[in-house]
Short mmCIF file of C-alpha atoms in Angstrom, two decimals:
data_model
loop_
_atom_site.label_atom_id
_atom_site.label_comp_id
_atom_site.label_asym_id
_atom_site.label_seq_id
_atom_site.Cartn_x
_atom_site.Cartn_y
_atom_site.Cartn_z
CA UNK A 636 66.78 -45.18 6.76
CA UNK A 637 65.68 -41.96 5.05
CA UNK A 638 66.49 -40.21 2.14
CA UNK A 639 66.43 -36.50 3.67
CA UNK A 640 66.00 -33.29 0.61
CA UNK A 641 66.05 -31.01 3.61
CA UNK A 642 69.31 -32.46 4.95
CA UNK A 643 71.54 -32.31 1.49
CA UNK A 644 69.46 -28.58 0.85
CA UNK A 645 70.86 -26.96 4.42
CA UNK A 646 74.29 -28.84 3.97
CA UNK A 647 74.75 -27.23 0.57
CA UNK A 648 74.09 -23.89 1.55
CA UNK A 649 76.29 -24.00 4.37
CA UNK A 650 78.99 -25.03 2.34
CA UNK A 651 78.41 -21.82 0.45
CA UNK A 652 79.30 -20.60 3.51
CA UNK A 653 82.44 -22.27 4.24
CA UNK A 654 85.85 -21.09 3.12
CA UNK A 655 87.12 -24.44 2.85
CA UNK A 656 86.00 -25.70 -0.50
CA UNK A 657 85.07 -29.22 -1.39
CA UNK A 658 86.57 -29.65 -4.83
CA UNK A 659 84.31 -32.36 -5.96
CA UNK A 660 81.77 -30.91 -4.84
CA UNK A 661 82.62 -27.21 -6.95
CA UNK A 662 79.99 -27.57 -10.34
CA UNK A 663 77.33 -28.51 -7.86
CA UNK A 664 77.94 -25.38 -5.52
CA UNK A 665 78.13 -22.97 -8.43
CA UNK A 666 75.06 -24.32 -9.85
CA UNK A 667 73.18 -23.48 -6.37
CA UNK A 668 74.61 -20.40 -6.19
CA UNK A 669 73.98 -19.26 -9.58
CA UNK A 670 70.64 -20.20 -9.65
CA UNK A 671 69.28 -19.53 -6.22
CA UNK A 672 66.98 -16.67 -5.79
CA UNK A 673 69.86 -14.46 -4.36
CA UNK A 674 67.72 -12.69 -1.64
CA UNK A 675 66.18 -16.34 -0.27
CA UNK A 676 69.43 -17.53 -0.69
CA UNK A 677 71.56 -14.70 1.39
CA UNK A 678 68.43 -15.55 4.07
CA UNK A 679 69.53 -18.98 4.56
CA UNK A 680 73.42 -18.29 4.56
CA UNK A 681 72.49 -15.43 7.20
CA UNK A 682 71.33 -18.53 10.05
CA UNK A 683 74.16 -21.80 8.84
CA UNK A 684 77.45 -21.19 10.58
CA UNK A 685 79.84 -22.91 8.38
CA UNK A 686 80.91 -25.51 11.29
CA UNK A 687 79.87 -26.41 14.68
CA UNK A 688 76.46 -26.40 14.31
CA UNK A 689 73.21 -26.55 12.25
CA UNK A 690 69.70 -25.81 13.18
CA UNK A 691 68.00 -28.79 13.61
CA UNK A 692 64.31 -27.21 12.09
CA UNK A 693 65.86 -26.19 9.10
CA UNK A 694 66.00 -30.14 7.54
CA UNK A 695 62.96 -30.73 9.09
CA UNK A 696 61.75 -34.37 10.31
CA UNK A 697 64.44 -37.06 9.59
CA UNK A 698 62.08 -39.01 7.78
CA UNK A 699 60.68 -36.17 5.64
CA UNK A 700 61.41 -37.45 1.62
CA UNK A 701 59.76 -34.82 -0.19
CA UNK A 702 60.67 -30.90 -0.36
CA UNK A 703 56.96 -29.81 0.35
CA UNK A 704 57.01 -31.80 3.78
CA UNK A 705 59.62 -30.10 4.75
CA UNK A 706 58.56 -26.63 4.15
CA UNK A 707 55.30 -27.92 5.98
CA UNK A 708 57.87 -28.72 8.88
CA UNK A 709 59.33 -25.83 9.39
CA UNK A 710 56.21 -24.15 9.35
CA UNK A 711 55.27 -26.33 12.12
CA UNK A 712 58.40 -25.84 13.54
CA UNK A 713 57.44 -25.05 17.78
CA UNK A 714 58.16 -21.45 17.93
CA UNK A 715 60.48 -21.90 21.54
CA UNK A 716 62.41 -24.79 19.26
CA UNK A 717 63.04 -22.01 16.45
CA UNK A 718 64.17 -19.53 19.19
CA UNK A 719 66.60 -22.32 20.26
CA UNK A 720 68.43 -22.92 16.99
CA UNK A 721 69.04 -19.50 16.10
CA UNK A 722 70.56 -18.23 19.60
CA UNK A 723 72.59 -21.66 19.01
CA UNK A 724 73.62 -20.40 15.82
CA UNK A 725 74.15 -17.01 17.10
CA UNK A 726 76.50 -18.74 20.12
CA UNK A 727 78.78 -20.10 17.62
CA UNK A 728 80.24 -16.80 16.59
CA UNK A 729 80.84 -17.21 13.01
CA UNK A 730 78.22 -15.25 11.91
CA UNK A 731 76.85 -11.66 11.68
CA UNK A 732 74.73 -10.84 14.16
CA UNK A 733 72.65 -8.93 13.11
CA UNK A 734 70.07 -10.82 10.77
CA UNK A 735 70.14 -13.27 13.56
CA UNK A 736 69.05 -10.90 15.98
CA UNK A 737 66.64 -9.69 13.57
CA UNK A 738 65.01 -12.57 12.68
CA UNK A 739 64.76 -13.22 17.19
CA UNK A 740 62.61 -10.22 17.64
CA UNK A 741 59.79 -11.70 15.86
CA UNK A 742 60.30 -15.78 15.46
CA UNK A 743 56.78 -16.43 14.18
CA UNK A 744 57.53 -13.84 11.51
CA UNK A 745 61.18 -15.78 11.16
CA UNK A 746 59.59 -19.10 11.13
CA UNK A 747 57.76 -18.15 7.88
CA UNK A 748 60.24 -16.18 6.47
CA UNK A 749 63.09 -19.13 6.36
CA UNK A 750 60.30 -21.56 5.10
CA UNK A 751 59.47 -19.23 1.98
CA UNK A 752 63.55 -19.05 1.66
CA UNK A 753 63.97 -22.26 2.01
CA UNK A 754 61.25 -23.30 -0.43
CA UNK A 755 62.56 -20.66 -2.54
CA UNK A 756 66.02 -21.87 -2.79
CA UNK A 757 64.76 -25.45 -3.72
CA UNK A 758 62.75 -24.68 -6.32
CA UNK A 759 65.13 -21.82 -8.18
CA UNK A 760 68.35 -24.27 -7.45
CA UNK A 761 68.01 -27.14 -6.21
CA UNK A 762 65.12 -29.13 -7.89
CA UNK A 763 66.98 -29.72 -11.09
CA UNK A 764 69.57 -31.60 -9.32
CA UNK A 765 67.96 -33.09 -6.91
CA UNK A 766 67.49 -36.65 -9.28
CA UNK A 767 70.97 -37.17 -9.83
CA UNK A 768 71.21 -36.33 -6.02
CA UNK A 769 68.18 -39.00 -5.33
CA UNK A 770 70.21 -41.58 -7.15
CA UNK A 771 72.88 -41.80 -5.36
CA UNK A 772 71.37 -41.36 -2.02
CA UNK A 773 68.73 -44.76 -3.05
CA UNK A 774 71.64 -46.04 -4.10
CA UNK A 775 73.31 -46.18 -1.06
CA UNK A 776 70.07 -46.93 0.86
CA UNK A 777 70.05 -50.24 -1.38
CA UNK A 778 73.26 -51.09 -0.92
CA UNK A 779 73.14 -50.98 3.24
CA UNK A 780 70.11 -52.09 3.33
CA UNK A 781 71.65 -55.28 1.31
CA UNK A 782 74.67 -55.26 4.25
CA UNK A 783 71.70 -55.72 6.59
CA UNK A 784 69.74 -58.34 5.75
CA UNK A 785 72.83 -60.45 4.77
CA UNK A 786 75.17 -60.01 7.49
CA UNK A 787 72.74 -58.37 10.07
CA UNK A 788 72.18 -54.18 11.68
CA UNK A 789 75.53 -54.84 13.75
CA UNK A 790 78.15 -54.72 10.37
CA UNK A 791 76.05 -52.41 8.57
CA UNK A 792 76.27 -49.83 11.25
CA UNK A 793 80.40 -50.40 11.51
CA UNK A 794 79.97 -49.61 7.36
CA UNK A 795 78.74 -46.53 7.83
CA UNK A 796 81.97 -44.52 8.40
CA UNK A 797 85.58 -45.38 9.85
CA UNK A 798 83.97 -42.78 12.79
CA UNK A 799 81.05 -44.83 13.81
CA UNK A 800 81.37 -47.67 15.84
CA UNK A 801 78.45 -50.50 16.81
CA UNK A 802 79.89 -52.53 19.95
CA UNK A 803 76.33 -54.41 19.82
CA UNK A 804 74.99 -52.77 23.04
CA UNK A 805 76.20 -48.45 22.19
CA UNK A 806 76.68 -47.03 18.82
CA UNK A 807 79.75 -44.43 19.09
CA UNK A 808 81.01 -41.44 17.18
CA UNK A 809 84.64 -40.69 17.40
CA UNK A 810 86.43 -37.23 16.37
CA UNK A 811 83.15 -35.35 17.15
CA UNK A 812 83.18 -31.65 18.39
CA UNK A 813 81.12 -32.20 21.34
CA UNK A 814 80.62 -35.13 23.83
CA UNK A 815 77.36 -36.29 25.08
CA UNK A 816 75.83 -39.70 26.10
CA UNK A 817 72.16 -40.06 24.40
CA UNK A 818 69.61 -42.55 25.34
CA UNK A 819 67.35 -43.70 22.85
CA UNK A 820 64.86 -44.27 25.27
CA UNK A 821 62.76 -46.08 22.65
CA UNK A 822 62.65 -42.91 19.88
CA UNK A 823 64.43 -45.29 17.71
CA UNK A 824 67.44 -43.76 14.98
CA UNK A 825 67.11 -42.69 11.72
CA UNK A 826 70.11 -43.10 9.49
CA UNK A 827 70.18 -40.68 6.19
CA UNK A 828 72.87 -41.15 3.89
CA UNK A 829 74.38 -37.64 3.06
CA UNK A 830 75.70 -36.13 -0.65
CA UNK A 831 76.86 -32.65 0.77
CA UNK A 832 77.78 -33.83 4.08
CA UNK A 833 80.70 -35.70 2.39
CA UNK A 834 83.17 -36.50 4.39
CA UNK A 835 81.89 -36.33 8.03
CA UNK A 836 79.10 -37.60 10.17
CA UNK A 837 76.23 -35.48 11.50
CA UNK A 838 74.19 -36.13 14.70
CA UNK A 839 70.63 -34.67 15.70
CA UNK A 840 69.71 -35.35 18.57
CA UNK A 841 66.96 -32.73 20.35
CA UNK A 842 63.47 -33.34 20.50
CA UNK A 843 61.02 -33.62 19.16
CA UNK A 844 61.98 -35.56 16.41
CA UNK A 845 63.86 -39.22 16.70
CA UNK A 846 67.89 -38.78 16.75
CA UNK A 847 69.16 -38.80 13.36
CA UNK A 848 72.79 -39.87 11.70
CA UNK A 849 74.14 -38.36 8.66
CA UNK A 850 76.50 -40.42 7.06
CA UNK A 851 78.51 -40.07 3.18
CA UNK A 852 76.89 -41.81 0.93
CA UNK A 853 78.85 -43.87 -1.31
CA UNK A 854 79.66 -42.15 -4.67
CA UNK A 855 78.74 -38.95 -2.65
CA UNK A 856 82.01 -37.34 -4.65
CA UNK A 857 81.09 -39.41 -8.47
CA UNK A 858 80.30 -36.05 -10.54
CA UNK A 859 78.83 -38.67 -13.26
CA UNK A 860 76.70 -40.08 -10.70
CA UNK A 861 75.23 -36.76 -10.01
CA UNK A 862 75.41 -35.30 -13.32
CA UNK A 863 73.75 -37.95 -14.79
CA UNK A 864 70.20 -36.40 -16.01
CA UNK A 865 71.75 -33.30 -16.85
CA UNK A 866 74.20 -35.60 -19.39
CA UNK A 867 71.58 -37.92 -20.94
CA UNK A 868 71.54 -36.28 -23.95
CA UNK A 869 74.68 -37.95 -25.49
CA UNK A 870 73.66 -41.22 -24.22
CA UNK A 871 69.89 -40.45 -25.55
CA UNK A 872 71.46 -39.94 -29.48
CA UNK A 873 73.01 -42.68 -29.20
CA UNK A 874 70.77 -45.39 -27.88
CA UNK A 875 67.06 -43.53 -28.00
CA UNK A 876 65.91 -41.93 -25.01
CA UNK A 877 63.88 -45.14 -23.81
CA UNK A 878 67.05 -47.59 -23.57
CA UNK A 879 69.37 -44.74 -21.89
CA UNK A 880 67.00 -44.13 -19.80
CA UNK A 881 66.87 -48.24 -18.75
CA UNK A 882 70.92 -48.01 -18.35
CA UNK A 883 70.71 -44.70 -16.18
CA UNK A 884 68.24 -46.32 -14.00
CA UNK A 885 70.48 -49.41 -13.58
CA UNK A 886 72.96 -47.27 -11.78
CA UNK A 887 70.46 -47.66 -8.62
CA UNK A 888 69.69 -51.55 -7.44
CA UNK A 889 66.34 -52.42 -7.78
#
C-alpha cells in the first residue's frame, strides 16, 4: 500500500478537464489552477482525457512516494510505452488532436517535455497542498492497514469500495468501463488510496510496473482535513504553534 503524489497530481489535472465538477473538491481545483504555471499546466491537460483513460507513465511507479521519483520515472519512462499512452489517449476522442499528434512526432522530445510540466505543475501548485493531501492519504493507509492485521487481507480488500469484491481466490471490480481478466502472475498489487480519484476506483494494469488499485480514501471529501496546514494559524494563537501542531498531527494514527 502506497501513498502515490503522481497519482492524486494527474487525477487533479484531469479533473480540470472534466465538465462535471466535484463540488467538494472546488477550493482545491481553483487553487491548482490558479497557481499552476499556465503553459506546464495547458501541457498536461493537452494528454488527460477527462474519462476513459489515463496514461499509465504519467503517475509513474505505483510505489513512487516522493514527487522527484516520479519525475525521474517518467524520464525513464520506455519510449514505445510513452508512444502507447498517448495514441491511447488520442483513441479516446475527447481531446484535440493536435498537441497529441505533436508531441508523437518526437516522443523522446515529449517524454521530457511532460516531465518538466509535470514537475512544473507540482512545484507552482501542488506542493503547498500536498501535506494536508499526505494526511489523509496516511490516514487511510493506517486505518486499512489496522482492518488487516485484525480481521485479515480478505475484509480489508471488501473495505475498499462497495465496487471491489475479494471472493478469497479473485479480487473483482464491478461497474468498470472495460472488461478484462488479469493474472497476477506473481507481480503482486499495489493498493493507493486516492484524494482526487474520489468516488471511483482506478486500475493499472500494463507492464512494466506491478498492477495498481486506486481506491477513495476516507475523508477524501473533509475540506478541514485537507485544509488543515493552510488553517493552523487560528489554532496556532490559540494554543502556541508547538501544541496545535501535536493536535493536527493526531488527526493521522500513529
Amino acid at each position: 500500500m502506497h501513498v502515490s503524489p503522481g497519482n492524486e497530481l494527474i487525477r487533479a489535472v484531469r479533473r480540470l478537464n472534466s465538465p462535471h465538477a466535484v463540488p467538494l473538491h472546488t477550493d482545491l481545483l481553483d487553487r491548482v489552477r490558479t497557481n499552476a504555471d499556465p503553459q506546464a499546466l495547458r501541457l498536461l491537460q493537452s494528454v488527460l482525457p477527462p474519462r476513459i483513460y489515463t496514461p499509465d507513465f504519467l503517475s509513474g511507479p505505483a510505489d513512487s512516494e516522493e514527487p522527484a521519483d516520479v519525475v525521474t520515472a517518467i524520464r525513464d519512462s520506455p519510449l514505445d510505452a510513452v508512444v502507447l499512452d498517448l495514441r491511447r489517449c488520442l483513441a479516446v476522442g475527447l481531446l484535440d488532436a493536435d498537441p497529441i499528434d505533436r508531441l508523437l512526432r518526437n516522443p523522446a522530445s515529449a517524454r521530457e517535455r511532460l516531465a518538466e510540466a509535470w514537475e512544473t505543475v507540482w512545484d507552482s501548485a501542488f506542493a503547498p497542498l500536498w501535506p494536508g493531501l499526505r494526511q489523509v492519504l496516511d490516514s487511510d493507509k493506517a486505518h486499512r492497514i489496522h482492518i488487516a492485521g485484525s480481521h485479515g487481507m480478505g475484509e480489508m480488500l471488501n473495505s475498499l469500495h462497495p465496487d471491489v469484491h475479494w471472493d478469497g481466490h479473485v479480487l473483482r471490480r464491478f461497474r468498470s468501463p472495460s472488461t478484462a481478466e488479469i493474472h497476477g502472475e506473481g507481480r503482486g498489487l499495489i493498493l493507493r488510496p486516492s484524494v482526487f480519484g474520489w468516488p471511483r476506483v482506478q486500475v493499472a494494469v500494463d507492464p512494466p510496473w506491478p498492477p495498481s488499485l486506486a481506491y477513495p480514501a476516507r475523508n477524501a471529501t473533509s475540506q478541514w482535513s485537507l485544509n488543515a496546514p493552510s488553517s493552523a494559524r487560528p489554532l496556532q494563537d490559540l494554543l502556541g504553534e508547538t501544541r496545535a501542531m501535536i493536535l493536527l498531527q493526531l488527526a493521522v494514527p500513529a
